[in-house]
Every structure is written in C-alpha cells, then in structure tokens.
XYZ file of C-alpha atoms in Angstrom:
697
model
C 0.000 0.000 0.000
C 1.283 3.463 -0.781
C 1.640 6.128 1.876
C -1.725 7.596 0.841
C -3.350 10.832 1.916
C -2.839 11.673 5.577
C -4.417 15.156 5.469
C -2.306 16.239 8.454
C -4.807 14.455 10.684
C -2.596 14.258 13.728
C -1.967 17.983 13.778
C -5.659 18.650 13.362
C -6.505 16.334 16.234
C -4.008 18.027 18.515
C -5.220 21.522 17.690
C -8.845 20.498 18.175
C -8.190 19.399 21.767
C -8.555 22.098 24.436
C -5.441 23.303 26.200
C -4.884 21.827 29.645
C -5.733 23.966 32.626
C -2.690 26.180 33.026
C -3.183 26.422 36.819
C -2.392 22.893 37.980
C -3.271 19.883 35.880
C -3.090 16.855 38.159
C -2.070 13.225 37.655
C -4.841 10.839 36.732
C -6.477 8.748 39.495
C -8.489 5.539 39.823
C -11.756 7.467 40.045
C -10.992 9.276 36.789
C -12.014 6.084 35.035
C -15.573 7.096 35.908
C -15.135 10.711 34.811
C -14.531 9.837 31.193
C -17.533 9.246 28.962
C -17.655 6.648 26.215
C -18.814 8.526 23.112
C -19.804 6.118 20.322
C -22.060 5.095 17.414
C -22.021 8.298 15.285
C -25.010 8.424 12.913
C -25.169 11.275 10.435
C -28.605 12.201 9.096
C -29.429 11.625 5.427
C -29.145 15.348 4.693
C -25.846 15.554 6.564
C -27.071 18.281 8.930
C -27.115 16.404 12.253
C -25.205 13.644 14.005
C -26.756 11.420 16.650
C -24.460 9.491 18.974
C -24.417 7.690 22.318
C -22.736 8.668 25.581
C -22.190 5.992 28.223
C -21.602 6.967 31.845
C -20.377 4.671 34.604
C -21.671 5.878 37.981
C -19.861 4.843 41.144
C -22.605 6.356 43.265
C -25.342 4.246 41.672
C -22.941 1.391 40.801
C -24.372 1.077 37.313
C -23.918 2.229 33.728
C -26.251 4.365 31.669
C -26.297 5.252 27.978
C -28.027 8.317 26.532
C -28.456 9.569 22.986
C -27.314 13.048 21.994
C -27.477 15.077 18.804
C -25.107 17.753 17.517
C -25.094 19.878 14.332
C -22.558 18.458 11.899
C -21.315 21.995 11.304
C -20.565 22.314 15.021
C -22.516 23.838 17.871
C -24.266 22.894 21.070
C -25.164 19.245 21.601
C -28.742 18.370 22.539
C -29.740 15.390 24.728
C -32.317 13.303 22.891
C -33.135 10.827 25.670
C -33.636 11.397 29.374
C -31.589 10.263 32.339
C -32.669 7.145 34.159
C -33.366 5.047 31.053
C -30.546 3.654 28.945
C -31.002 4.072 25.209
C -28.769 2.992 22.336
C -28.464 2.335 18.591
C -29.808 5.672 17.230
C -30.796 5.514 13.549
C -32.249 8.303 11.386
C -35.157 7.537 9.101
C -34.052 8.127 5.468
C -36.718 10.840 5.044
C -35.164 12.699 7.960
C -38.378 12.900 9.995
C -37.552 10.507 12.825
C -34.794 9.198 15.020
C -35.374 5.608 16.126
C -33.435 3.902 18.901
C -33.421 0.873 21.197
C -34.379 1.113 24.851
C -35.525 -1.099 27.683
C -37.835 1.245 29.541
C -40.026 0.569 32.555
C -38.185 -2.757 33.022
C -39.736 -4.093 29.844
C -38.264 -5.695 26.748
C -35.783 -3.847 24.556
C -37.913 -2.241 21.845
C -37.653 0.293 19.035
C -38.660 3.790 20.143
C -39.323 6.773 17.917
C -38.523 10.463 18.296
C -40.148 12.989 15.984
C -37.464 15.368 14.781
C -39.879 18.268 15.228
C -40.118 17.567 18.961
C -42.117 15.663 21.551
C -41.620 12.641 23.776
C -40.303 9.335 22.509
C -42.983 6.830 21.562
C -42.614 3.073 21.658
C -42.890 1.735 18.121
C -42.565 -2.043 18.494
C -44.025 -4.381 21.072
C -42.487 -7.780 20.423
C -42.598 -10.500 23.061
C -38.815 -10.793 22.912
C -36.019 -8.206 22.830
C -35.209 -6.451 19.568
C -31.549 -7.199 18.825
C -31.107 -4.858 15.865
C -33.110 -2.850 13.318
C -32.650 -1.097 9.964
C -34.892 1.472 8.265
C -36.198 0.778 4.755
C -35.201 3.345 2.085
C -38.764 4.761 1.973
C -38.939 5.076 5.799
C -42.210 3.113 5.857
C -40.807 -0.161 7.192
C -38.169 -1.319 9.643
C -36.271 -4.581 9.417
C -36.004 -6.199 12.873
C -33.587 -8.879 14.057
C -35.385 -11.018 16.653
C -34.373 -14.184 18.423
C -37.048 -16.874 18.627
C -38.985 -16.290 21.875
C -38.412 -18.487 24.892
C -41.169 -20.612 26.415
C -41.467 -18.111 29.265
C -41.843 -15.244 26.793
C -44.512 -17.171 24.930
C -46.341 -17.899 28.186
C -46.248 -14.251 29.158
C -47.518 -13.206 25.739
C -50.416 -15.591 26.087
C -51.345 -14.004 29.373
C -50.404 -16.912 31.614
C -48.148 -14.722 33.730
C -49.672 -11.299 33.170
C -51.227 -9.959 36.316
C -53.752 -7.234 36.944
C -52.438 -4.589 39.358
C -54.821 -5.853 42.092
C -54.705 -9.564 41.252
C -52.610 -10.830 44.191
C -53.363 -14.467 43.386
C -51.942 -14.047 39.893
C -48.858 -12.296 41.283
C -48.275 -15.136 43.707
C -48.452 -17.658 40.883
C -45.915 -15.619 38.920
C -43.518 -15.479 41.878
C -43.876 -19.247 42.342
C -42.911 -19.904 38.726
C -40.167 -22.535 38.664
C -37.277 -22.294 36.204
C -37.448 -24.889 33.456
C -34.609 -27.382 32.987
C -32.028 -26.397 30.387
C -31.982 -28.880 27.518
C -28.791 -28.820 25.428
C -28.417 -30.534 22.056
C -26.225 -28.121 20.070
C -22.555 -28.633 19.191
C -21.608 -25.132 20.312
C -23.720 -24.642 23.399
C -22.246 -21.790 25.473
C -21.817 -18.061 25.080
C -20.602 -15.439 27.554
C -23.362 -13.143 28.886
C -25.967 -15.578 27.538
C -25.132 -18.929 29.111
C -26.338 -22.178 27.618
C -27.471 -21.971 23.994
C -30.686 -23.651 22.966
C -32.286 -23.964 19.531
C -33.691 -20.445 19.537
C -32.204 -18.584 16.568
C -32.107 -15.008 15.288
C -34.293 -14.262 12.253
C -35.425 -11.281 10.176
C -38.824 -9.598 10.385
C -40.303 -6.696 8.430
C -42.253 -4.230 10.578
C -44.710 -1.840 8.911
C -44.516 1.506 10.738
C -48.092 2.607 9.955
C -49.997 -0.629 10.542
C -47.475 -2.176 12.984
C -47.829 -5.469 11.143
C -44.904 -7.821 11.666
C -43.891 -10.347 8.991
C -41.191 -12.972 9.485
C -39.096 -13.362 6.318
C -36.363 -15.864 7.357
C -36.466 -19.012 9.459
C -34.679 -22.288 10.169
C -32.028 -23.603 12.536
C -29.674 -20.749 11.599
C -28.827 -17.278 12.879
C -29.418 -14.371 10.468
C -27.506 -11.140 11.085
C -26.365 -7.769 9.719
C -29.321 -7.045 7.401
C -29.119 -4.361 4.713
C -31.966 -3.094 2.487
C -31.449 -2.863 -1.257
C -31.732 0.735 -2.563
C -35.168 0.035 -4.093
C -36.449 -1.514 -0.837
C -37.387 -4.801 -2.516
C -34.659 -7.047 -1.136
C -32.644 -7.559 2.019
C -29.081 -8.867 2.169
C -27.846 -10.543 5.336
C -25.178 -12.956 6.533
C -25.917 -16.422 7.858
C -24.091 -19.688 8.424
C -26.443 -22.149 6.728
C -23.871 -24.881 6.148
C -25.024 -28.464 6.471
C -25.391 -30.683 8.311
C -24.454 -28.444 11.294
C -23.539 -24.740 11.079
C -22.160 -24.866 14.637
C -19.195 -26.884 13.364
C -17.893 -24.515 10.663
C -17.113 -20.806 10.153
C -18.852 -20.935 6.758
C -21.176 -17.937 6.842
C -22.252 -16.449 3.519
C -24.157 -13.487 2.133
C -27.792 -14.196 1.262
C -30.620 -12.140 -0.229
C -34.330 -12.464 0.564
C -37.334 -10.566 -0.821
C -38.600 -7.923 1.613
C -42.195 -9.024 0.969
C -41.423 -12.714 1.498
C -44.364 -14.402 3.224
C -43.016 -17.949 3.369
C -40.370 -17.229 6.034
C -37.417 -17.348 3.692
C -38.145 -20.471 1.702
C -36.742 -18.769 -1.417
C -33.320 -17.266 -0.806
C -30.516 -16.244 -3.145
C -27.050 -17.305 -2.012
C -24.719 -14.512 -3.080
C -21.368 -15.908 -1.861
C -20.004 -19.441 -1.649
C -16.626 -18.875 0.006
C -15.974 -21.652 2.589
C -14.685 -19.068 5.067
C -16.613 -16.349 6.843
C -18.477 -13.708 4.774
C -20.421 -11.019 6.643
C -21.505 -7.354 6.861
C -23.121 -6.798 3.431
C -23.493 -3.319 1.897
C -25.405 -2.557 -1.340
C -24.108 -0.401 -4.171
C -26.326 2.629 -4.911
C -27.571 1.022 -8.156
C -28.431 -2.235 -6.361
C -26.253 -4.363 -8.667
C -23.420 -5.188 -6.270
C -22.887 -6.144 -2.650
C -19.688 -5.368 -0.764
C -18.866 -7.439 2.291
C -16.100 -8.694 4.592
C -14.579 -12.051 3.659
C -12.151 -14.441 5.329
C -10.451 -16.601 2.721
C -8.582 -19.186 4.781
C -10.944 -21.190 7.030
C -8.056 -23.376 8.212
C -6.447 -20.299 9.753
C -9.770 -19.359 11.362
C -9.139 -16.473 13.797
C -5.669 -15.764 12.356
C -6.862 -15.195 8.775
C -6.954 -11.648 7.418
C -10.440 -10.264 6.776
C -10.679 -8.601 3.367
C -13.172 -6.403 1.519
C -14.814 -8.152 -1.426
C -17.589 -7.339 -3.874
C -20.017 -9.703 -5.614
C -22.952 -9.363 -8.014
C -26.134 -9.059 -5.955
C -27.625 -11.995 -7.845
C -24.612 -14.194 -7.086
C -21.596 -14.953 -9.230
C -17.852 -14.462 -9.232
C -16.621 -12.427 -6.283
C -13.702 -10.025 -6.433
C -11.461 -9.572 -3.382
C -10.351 -5.939 -3.379
C -7.829 -5.802 -0.512
C -5.868 -9.042 -0.957
C -2.501 -7.307 -1.482
C -3.250 -4.794 1.281
C -3.080 -7.686 3.804
C -4.664 -5.856 6.719
C -7.774 -6.655 8.755
C -10.708 -4.795 7.186
C -14.213 -4.164 8.508
C -17.405 -2.123 8.052
C -17.584 -1.674 4.275
C -19.938 0.940 2.801
C -20.281 2.105 -0.770
C -19.591 5.763 -1.442
C -22.725 7.590 -2.687
C -21.430 7.579 -6.276
C -20.865 3.804 -6.127
C -17.305 4.106 -7.471
C -15.486 3.233 -4.257
C -15.987 1.417 -0.981
C -15.062 2.807 2.419
C -13.837 0.488 5.175
C -11.915 0.522 8.454
C -8.356 -0.826 8.238
C -6.425 -2.218 11.214
C -2.857 -1.168 10.443
C 0.256 -1.021 12.635
C -1.370 -0.090 15.941
C -4.000 2.192 14.377
C -7.422 2.022 12.778
C -7.917 4.334 9.792
C -10.771 4.966 7.401
C -9.692 3.770 3.972
C -11.197 3.507 0.511
C -10.740 1.129 -2.414
C -12.171 1.419 -5.952
C -15.197 -0.843 -6.366
C -13.699 -2.127 -9.626
C -10.384 -2.858 -7.922
C -7.271 -0.777 -7.455
C -5.100 0.857 -4.862
C -6.183 1.443 -1.271
C -6.062 5.044 -0.068
C -6.593 6.543 3.380
C -9.462 8.958 3.787
C -8.830 9.563 7.491
C -5.338 8.421 8.404
C -2.591 8.930 10.932
C -1.734 7.559 14.376
C -5.280 7.472 15.690
C -8.033 4.980 16.454
C -11.184 5.264 14.341
C -13.764 2.961 15.887
C -16.874 3.663 13.824
C -18.290 5.916 11.108
C -21.376 6.683 9.009
C -21.951 8.423 5.677
C -24.752 10.735 4.546
C -26.429 10.536 1.134
C -24.179 13.371 -0.060
C -21.008 11.705 1.213
C -20.577 13.566 4.512
C -18.701 11.500 7.100
C -19.172 11.296 10.868
C -16.631 9.242 12.810
C -15.812 8.135 16.355
C -12.112 8.784 16.937
C -9.765 8.634 19.903
C -6.059 9.415 20.267
C -3.646 8.582 23.112
C -4.213 11.994 24.673
C -7.977 12.251 24.213
C -10.943 9.921 24.835
C -13.437 9.132 22.059
C -15.308 12.045 20.480
C -17.289 12.610 17.287
C -15.575 14.120 14.231
C -16.706 15.249 10.799
C -14.609 15.530 7.662
C -15.761 18.596 5.675
C -13.588 19.373 2.648
C -10.967 16.868 3.788
C -10.456 18.545 7.163
C -10.941 16.476 10.316
C -13.077 18.533 12.717
C -14.252 17.624 16.203
C -17.923 18.425 16.851
C -18.557 16.801 20.244
C -16.978 17.978 23.487
C -18.192 15.448 26.038
C -14.801 14.864 27.670
C -13.432 18.420 27.554
C -13.958 19.182 31.246
C -12.133 16.030 32.278
C -9.170 16.598 29.963
C -8.813 20.149 31.345
C -8.220 18.694 34.816
C -5.508 16.131 34.199
C -1.932 15.807 33.089
C -1.391 12.875 30.729
C 1.630 10.897 29.611
C 2.280 10.911 25.862
C 3.176 7.407 24.695
C 5.883 6.646 22.170
C 5.298 4.131 19.392
C 8.537 2.156 19.314
C 9.980 -0.721 17.276
C 12.555 -3.286 18.403
C 13.978 -6.668 17.429
C 12.783 -9.951 18.898
C 15.015 -12.929 19.674
C 14.853 -14.281 16.118
C 15.304 -10.867 14.481
C 11.614 -10.171 13.822
C 10.693 -6.481 14.055
C 8.066 -5.886 16.732
C 6.337 -2.676 17.816
C 4.354 -1.326 20.731
C 3.337 1.680 22.792
C 5.610 2.839 25.612
C 4.508 5.178 28.397
C 7.044 6.904 30.609
C 6.120 8.114 34.110
C 4.692 11.600 34.420
C 7.681 12.597 36.557
C 10.172 11.067 34.141
C 13.744 12.326 34.461
C 16.331 11.296 31.878
C 18.935 8.938 33.278
C 16.724 7.578 36.043
C 15.502 3.968 36.122
C 11.846 3.328 36.920
C 9.742 0.313 37.931
C 8.250 -1.135 34.754
C 5.012 -2.971 33.977
C 4.494 -5.206 30.948
C 0.863 -5.449 29.772
C 0.296 -8.271 27.208
C -2.924 -7.716 25.258
C -5.956 -9.959 24.865
C -7.202 -11.705 21.783
C -4.691 -13.037 20.889
C -5.773 -11.659 17.487
C -6.038 -8.050 18.555
C -3.678 -5.116 19.054
C -2.842 -2.081 21.117
C -3.936 1.051 19.280
C -3.360 4.790 19.229
C -6.172 5.440 21.704
C -6.758 6.923 25.118
C -6.107 4.209 27.736
C -6.974 4.982 31.345
C -5.077 1.995 32.745
C -1.768 2.933 31.093
C -2.217 6.580 32.131
C -2.979 5.519 35.710
C 0.157 3.394 35.979
C 2.302 6.149 34.418
C 0.840 8.611 36.926
C 1.933 6.245 39.698
C 5.547 6.232 38.570
C 5.724 3.234 36.249
C 7.076 2.741 32.769
C 4.233 0.944 30.948
C 4.888 -1.388 27.999
C 2.074 -2.310 25.572
C 3.612 -4.626 22.953
C 1.995 -5.937 19.780
C 3.738 -9.326 19.510
C 3.202 -11.939 16.841
C -0.432 -12.961 16.897
C -1.427 -9.282 16.806
C -3.322 -7.653 13.962
C -2.001 -4.777 11.869
C 1.057 -6.464 10.377
C -0.370 -8.972 7.908
C -1.569 -12.554 8.092
C 1.882 -14.177 8.331
C 2.621 -12.124 11.454
C -0.761 -12.963 12.969
C -0.709 -16.701 12.288
C 2.851 -17.118 13.605
C 1.424 -18.301 16.947
C -1.065 -20.758 15.451
C -1.032 -23.812 17.791
C 2.114 -22.359 19.335
C 0.937 -20.022 22.091
C 3.454 -18.683 24.556
C 6.453 -19.077 22.253
C 7.049 -16.358 19.671
C 4.636 -14.002 21.432
C 6.542 -14.610 24.675
C 9.813 -13.758 22.923
C 8.308 -10.575 21.474
C 6.847 -9.453 24.806
C 10.189 -9.989 26.518
C 11.964 -8.159 23.703
C 10.060 -4.997 24.596
C 11.153 -5.378 28.205
C 14.761 -5.751 27.059
C 14.363 -2.721 24.785
C 13.141 -0.529 27.666
C 16.007 -1.721 29.864
C 18.555 -1.067 27.110
C 17.199 2.469 26.706
C 18.113 3.096 30.325
C 14.763 4.011 31.885
C 13.379 0.577 32.914
C 14.724 -0.891 36.155
C 15.523 -4.588 35.507
C 15.119 -5.306 39.228
C 11.604 -3.845 39.408
C 9.485 -5.551 36.765
C 5.811 -6.508 36.869
C 3.491 -8.153 34.354
C -0.307 -8.166 34.132
C -2.920 -8.923 31.501
C -6.557 -9.842 30.905
C -8.068 -12.636 28.775
C -5.303 -13.801 26.410
C -3.243 -11.182 28.238
C -3.871 -13.193 31.416
C -2.937 -16.366 29.531
C 0.246 -14.610 28.346
C 0.992 -13.623 31.938
C 0.838 -17.301 32.912
C 3.111 -18.162 29.969
C 5.601 -15.486 30.991
C 5.946 -16.291 34.694
C 6.241 -20.016 33.884
C 9.247 -19.306 31.634
C 11.124 -16.572 33.482
C 11.690 -15.407 37.054
C 12.548 -11.832 36.039
C 9.261 -10.362 37.272
C 8.744 -9.383 40.893
C 4.944 -9.649 40.651
C 2.184 -10.665 38.266
C -1.587 -10.297 37.928
C -3.384 -12.800 35.686
C -6.934 -11.707 34.854
C -9.437 -14.075 33.204
C -6.594 -16.365 32.173
C -6.145 -20.092 31.632
C -3.359 -22.631 31.412
C -4.665 -26.210 31.602
C -6.491 -25.971 28.277
C -7.722 -29.550 27.994
C -9.954 -28.835 31.012
C -11.564 -25.966 29.060
C -12.607 -28.159 26.138
C -16.407 -28.284 26.415
C -16.370 -25.844 29.326
C -15.831 -22.488 27.579
C -17.145 -21.081 24.273
C -14.159 -21.899 22.043
C -15.036 -25.360 20.766
C -14.537 -24.422 17.086
C -11.201 -22.765 17.879
C -9.903 -25.825 19.706
C -11.068 -28.233 17.003
C -9.537 -26.116 14.233
C -6.266 -25.180 15.912
C -5.375 -27.906 18.425
C -7.568 -30.851 17.469
C -9.408 -33.161 19.859
C -7.477 -33.479 23.140
C -8.215 -37.198 23.537
C -6.536 -38.075 20.239
C -3.013 -39.294 20.955
C -1.513 -37.472 17.950
C -2.790 -34.145 19.322
C -1.566 -34.481 22.883
C 1.847 -32.956 22.215
C 0.390 -29.641 21.036
C -2.131 -29.522 23.911
C 0.669 -30.136 26.406
C 2.950 -27.595 24.722
C 0.491 -24.717 25.068
C -0.485 -25.675 28.649
C 2.003 -23.902 30.897
C 0.154 -25.458 33.826
C 2.594 -28.347 33.565
C 5.398 -25.895 34.416
C 3.630 -24.416 37.416
C 6.375 -25.678 39.731
C 8.765 -23.274 37.952
C 6.677 -20.247 38.980
C 8.127 -18.300 41.905
C 6.624 -14.899 41.031
C 3.972 -13.646 43.490
C 0.776 -13.692 41.409
C -2.814 -12.592 41.870
C -5.543 -14.264 39.804
C -8.756 -12.367 39.013
C -11.986 -13.129 37.190
C -15.773 -13.056 37.101
C -17.749 -15.960 38.516
C -20.082 -16.127 35.481
C -17.428 -15.596 32.803
C -18.050 -18.261 30.131
C -15.550 -16.735 27.743
C -12.495 -17.585 29.855
C -14.036 -19.124 32.984
C -12.663 -18.482 36.457
C -11.681 -22.174 36.451
C -8.363 -21.132 34.890
C -7.501 -18.823 37.768
C -8.714 -21.341 40.341
C -6.497 -24.108 38.953
C -3.382 -21.933 38.914
C -4.125 -20.484 42.345
C -4.672 -23.907 43.898
C -1.487 -25.348 42.387
C 0.633 -22.430 43.596
C -0.999 -22.597 47.012
C -0.101 -26.302 47.233
C 3.488 -25.365 46.339
C 3.568 -22.737 49.078
C 4.000 -19.766 46.712
C 2.732 -16.209 47.207
C -0.646 -16.110 45.483
C -4.164 -14.767 45.774
C -7.489 -15.352 44.005
C -10.076 -12.573 43.634
C -13.476 -13.583 42.251
C -16.029 -10.907 41.349
C -19.680 -11.991 41.652
C -22.038 -11.535 38.733
C -19.317 -10.476 36.294
C -18.889 -11.794 32.779
C -15.660 -11.572 30.785
C -16.009 -7.817 30.347
C -16.669 -6.319 33.780
C -19.522 -3.838 34.011
C -20.109 -3.044 37.695
C -18.329 0.249 38.522
C -17.442 -0.736 42.110
C -15.797 -3.940 40.829
C -13.811 -2.007 38.227
C -12.630 0.397 40.913
C -11.697 -2.487 43.205
C -9.638 -4.152 40.464
C -7.658 -0.981 39.767
C -6.947 -0.407 43.450
C -5.846 -4.014 43.940
C -3.542 -3.797 40.926
C -1.891 -0.655 42.296
C -1.463 -2.132 45.779
C -0.090 -5.443 44.499
C 2.567 -3.787 42.343
C 3.437 -1.142 44.931
C 4.093 -3.924 47.446
C 6.000 -6.377 45.266
C 7.500 -4.273 42.435
C 8.161 -0.939 44.093
C 8.593 -2.682 47.478
C 7.569 0.578 49.123
C 5.856 -0.946 52.146
C 2.351 -0.717 50.668
C 0.178 -3.670 51.767
C -0.382 -6.207 48.978
C -4.091 -6.245 49.786
C -5.957 -2.903 49.807
C -8.654 -2.128 52.308
C -11.999 -3.607 51.275
C -13.859 -1.322 48.889
C -17.261 -0.261 50.157
C -20.141 0.575 47.870
C -20.413 4.386 47.573
C -23.247 6.082 49.415
C-alpha cells in the first residue's frame, strides 16, 4: 500500500483538543475512570445536517452504567440530549426521510424495543411491542418499514404473551403464581452450546422480520435452525441482504457464513433465498451499491487459519456470481464496508500497525487510499447521502469524540470529555519498534512516568494484550495513564499474533501459544532496559483474557518479574474443552485433546505443567459467570501455587462476565492492581491487599 493521503490528521486532532488547565493539571487517578464518557455510534442524518451518537456513563454512586443519545449539528454547535436520564437508550438511527430518530431502549423494566422520536419535537414513543427483545433494526429506504432482528422467543416469553403470567395490578393471586414460577430445565443438544453473557445456547435462533410503521404489522421473512444477522436493504427496498451460516449438516461446526438475499415481501419465512457468496470461510456485513447491482462485504479466505486469517473487503454481483477480493494485497484486517454515494469506491476501516484508519478502495479494484489516516483509532463511522462523514475517533491523549470531515479537514464536533481533559496531566506514549530474539521487528506503545527524568531507572510494567488476534492502538487508555501517573514505565507490545502487520505475522502463533509471542513481549522489556529508563530489578506483568494467559506463559518461563496479575486467564487448556465457548477454535487449531496425535500440542500450550517453575507472586482475578475464559483457569493456577507454598491470591467478582460492568468492581480491580505492584514491584511498604472497597453512598 502506498503512503496515501494523511491530510495532516494528527496535527488537526491536537489543535482540536482544548489546552490543559494552566493552573495545575493533576495526575490521573483511579476514580478518573468514571469521569470519562464513552462517546460512540455516530449516525449522520441523510441530509448531513445532524449527528446522533451515544454517551455511556459509569456511575460509582449508583454502581451502574447508563447510555443516553445526543445530537449535535454536523457543522458544530451545542449538543442536545435526545433521551432522558434514568433510562438507557442505544443504537440511534435516522429515518431516510429525515423525519424521525429511532433507537433501542428497555424502559419501565420491559423488553428492549424500538422507540421513535419525531425530529420536530415531543416525547419518545414506543414503536414495536415484540414478546422478545429487539436485537437490531434497519430502516427501509422509503422510511415506511423497519427490518427487525429477533431471536425466537423463549417458552417463558410465549407464556407471558399468552397471558399466563400477566397480572392485573390488584390480582394478588396471579402475582403469587408468577412469583412461584419454577425455572425450566435447560436442555442442550447443540454442538456449540455456550456463550458469555448468555449462558447455555438452545435452539432459539435469530431471524429477520419486516415491521410496517403505519400498521405495525410484523412479517417474518427468514427461518430455520440458523442465525441471520447484519441485514441491509437494497436501494429500491425490494430485497434484504444478510449474513448467515447455513452450512449443512451443522452450522455450529464450521465458520462458513455467507451473504444471502431475501425478498422484503417474502411471506413464506425465507423459503426462497438467493445465495450470493459461496466462500468456505466467513463472509459477513453486506453493503449494497447505490444502483443495487453489487454487494460489498467482509470475507475471510482461509478457514483453516480461522481467527488468524486476514479479513478482506470483497464485492459480488447481488444476484450471485464471481466475487472479487479488493484488498488481498493490502493484507490488513478490514471491517465495516460501505459504498460511497457515487458507487465508485468502498469505504472500510483498516487495522494497520497499531491504528485504525478509514480507507477507501475502488469498487472495480485498485489501490487502497486513506481517507482519514494517521496515528489514531477510528472505531466507527457513518456516511450521509451526499457523502458527509461522521466518525468516532480517539487518540492517546484524548478519549473518544465525534468528528466530521468537511472538505478533507478532520473537525471535532462533540466535546463530552473536555472538562475532564482540562483537569488532568497525561503521559504521551511513544510508538517504538525493536527486534525480537529471532530478528523479527516488533512494535508497541511505551509510556514513561509523568515525573520522568532522563537517566533515572523506573519500575516497569508489561501489559500483554488480549485476543490473541487483537492489538494495542493509538487510543486513550486509562489503565496505562494511571500506571504512568503512579511512577511506572508501561509497555504495551503488539507481539506476533497481533493484527495490523499482515496474516503471516498474525498466524505465527497458530497452535504455538506462549512461544514467539513470549519472545516478542520480553523483547520490549529488554528494549526498555537497554534504553536506560526501565529498572531490571523492578518488573511486573499483568494482563486480561489472552493477556492473562500470556501472563501465565511469561511467569512459567522466566523469574525476572517481581509480581504478576493474571486476569481471566487459563493454562490447563484440555480442562476448558467443552467448558468455555471456544469449541470451534480448539477443534480447528489444536484438534481433539483425547486423540493421541494431538496431545503434544495440547501439552505444549499448557504452561500449567510448568507451574512448579513459577516463583513470582501472582494474583488471579476473574468473574464468577465468565463463560468466555471461565474463572476455572484462575482457580487451577491459584490452587497449584498454594499447594506449592508460593505467594498467590485469588479474587473472584460476583455476577461479572468476561467484560466487567459493575463500577465498584472495576474500581476495586484498579486499586488491587496498584497495591499489588506497589508492594512487590516498588517494594515501598504498601500492603499487597488494599482495604476492602465499600459501595459508595
């Protein structure tokens, strides 16, 4: 790929940020995690005049999270709240005629439904009333219909809809019967039968329904023992493209999702579908060309490489036929394709070298160019009918905000986090490159302490990332800023297995976890020591998810670290087969653990068998209902180290999935991390265990 157009984006981002308070900007604290607001999901109106977006707030006082919808003029100006406090709302979408803003909300403790705001004013009105939650929706081009994604209702939801559990306000007998309702047994017969934040998976599937706004008639247009996702209306409103794994005999066993098309007026629940793609890998996220002749989508070409395979942008005739992969030579993870209004090019987000940029490729094939580039993190975007762009962007020195791109100039239009940024002094990370043990060039983000003085050595924390197919990006990171504010050098490496460097780099750890990625992580430690600012006698390591797994790999292979924290990690992987959600990953990458020929690779990646080599004091953390990487992994490592008489601790957070949500638990984790490293890495006399965190009044 050529250098492309950068449009001086970095300079524009810096100048758009407010100057820090000249009086006394202070170091960042634990509680500042709850001062920042997560600004996301920018949706520009069809006429390009307004941008709706969401703002999520985590409240320590109420110990909960809340999301509201705001609106701001795309030309800049005061933002207007569109939804009230006290009721979370999300997924704002403008009607194509510009009259309405629809969104999802679970109000009055009911089901998540589509609500409607008249652009001329007034209170939000509930539009849908399905017996199950609405998972997603898309407006039709004429604004008269909405495509809903609904999961088949449960037996309890059907009972409630039939009135068996509905109670009159004064019907105490009915209420008593409802309270006495006994949970039904869970019957499992699927190959892949678990999912984090859901639990056991039954045969209920997600299907597509057309909802008529005027009559409120609901028509199911797809069905079967398949999940149907990511619907997109054709420009003439007659057809709907979607992605679905309909492979036989069992879609649970393969990654073979394809793009399909169904008539919007289908009354036989999808008996007549057009299969647009036939690639044996994963095809998803369809987007129609303005003339309705083509569909762009994301494709994964190498099913054997599964999670390690690069995702490309491809285009196919809407009626099916030969597909053309447009980004094959680009060799970077691509997502969220949308045709430009003139149909000549396709926008997409590219994951490249620790950044995410908005790129474009000619629909007929050609060279990739950057529309919004530079060392930044572009999470999401939308395009108006005239080609106006609204994007969610963050940089290392500023949390997410909403930007527009008039006349090729990146301009910030939301100011949700301005007050917070005025208060604090932030570390500016360096993006560094270094050589690994075998000569491979590796990169990562390096934070120096706020009080950094040249020539002085500082305690240093290594933070392996999760995934493993993921990356550290040019984005605001509270955790790294917090550790830098507390006097640490912070290392965020992107070792092999990471995205942003091509498929060969990513797949280098296929069935070989804890080897090349371990070497690359340690190479960043050695780089920081060689530069003279990392103290080799005061090293700590901590990670979450695959970062927790990497932490286990690291402390089982070296004694260089004075302390470790392994969050949501695992090590004895054969015990996770059939217990977590990764059955397809295990089958594809490691094979069946009971097959003798596969045992060597299972044993190789299971650092549990080297637990006796671990002498590093280590704390294990996790949620008790995490079915992504279950707490079992932490329990096994904790128990083994306890048997061996090593310094260890296990902290289990009730009611938490893989991604923690409860503010008081997030605060507790941060405080425990600081105390653990202060005690063992800094050795400053701080107790290893902080005082118990009480729920705020």
